[in-house]
């Protein structure tokens, strides 16, 4: 969701017309965020700056 939001793609029209690359990018960011979250104690998701590194 964060990836789609940052690209301005959280509208009905944009979501209906997502390209494969846009979807792949969004899912890849979600997977990276999930990996960081489960590596930490508790429900502690990464900050945005940690995802840019």
Coordinates of C-alpha atoms in Angstrom, one line a residue:
X1 CA 0.0 0.0 0.0
X2 CA 2.8 2.4 0.8
X3 CA 4.4 1.9 -2.6
X4 CA 1.1 2.4 -4.4
X5 CA 0.4 5.5 -2.3
X6 CA 3.8 7.0 -3.0
X7 CA 3.2 6.6 -6.7
X8 CA -0.3 8.1 -6.6
X9 CA -1.9 4.8 -7.6
X10 CA -4.5 4.4 -4.9
X11 CA -7.4 5.5 -7.0
X12 CA -10.0 3.2 -8.5
X13 CA -8.9 3.9 -12.0
X14 CA -5.2 3.6 -11.2
X15 CA -5.7 0.3 -9.4
X16 CA -7.7 -1.1 -12.3
X17 CA -4.9 -0.3 -14.7
X18 CA -1.8 -1.2 -12.7
X19 CA 1.0 -2.5 -14.9
X20 CA 2.9 -5.7 -14.1
X21 CA 5.9 -3.6 -13.2
X22 CA 4.0 -1.4 -10.8
X23 CA 2.4 -4.4 -9.1
X24 CA 5.8 -6.1 -8.8
X25 CA 7.4 -3.0 -7.3
X26 CA 4.6 -2.7 -4.7
X27 CA 4.8 -6.4 -3.8
X28 CA 8.6 -6.3 -3.6
X29 CA 8.5 -3.4 -1.1
X30 CA 5.9 -5.2 0.9
X31 CA 8.1 -8.4 1.1
X32 CA 11.1 -6.3 2.2
X33 CA 9.0 -4.6 4.9
X34 CA 7.7 -7.9 6.1
X35 CA 11.2 -9.3 6.3
X36 CA 12.3 -6.4 8.5
X37 CA 9.2 -6.6 10.7
X38 CA 9.6 -10.3 11.5
X39 CA 13.3 -9.9 12.2
X40 CA 12.5 -7.6 15.2
X41 CA 10.9 -8.2 18.5
X42 CA 7.2 -7.4 18.6
X43 CA 5.2 -5.8 15.8
X44 CA 7.9 -3.2 14.8
X45 CA 7.7 -2.4 11.1
X46 CA 10.5 -0.4 9.4
X47 CA 10.5 3.4 9.1
X48 CA 10.4 4.8 5.5
X49 CA 14.1 5.8 5.7
X50 CA 15.0 2.2 6.5
X51 CA 13.3 1.0 3.4
X52 CA 15.3 3.4 1.2
X53 CA 18.7 2.0 2.3

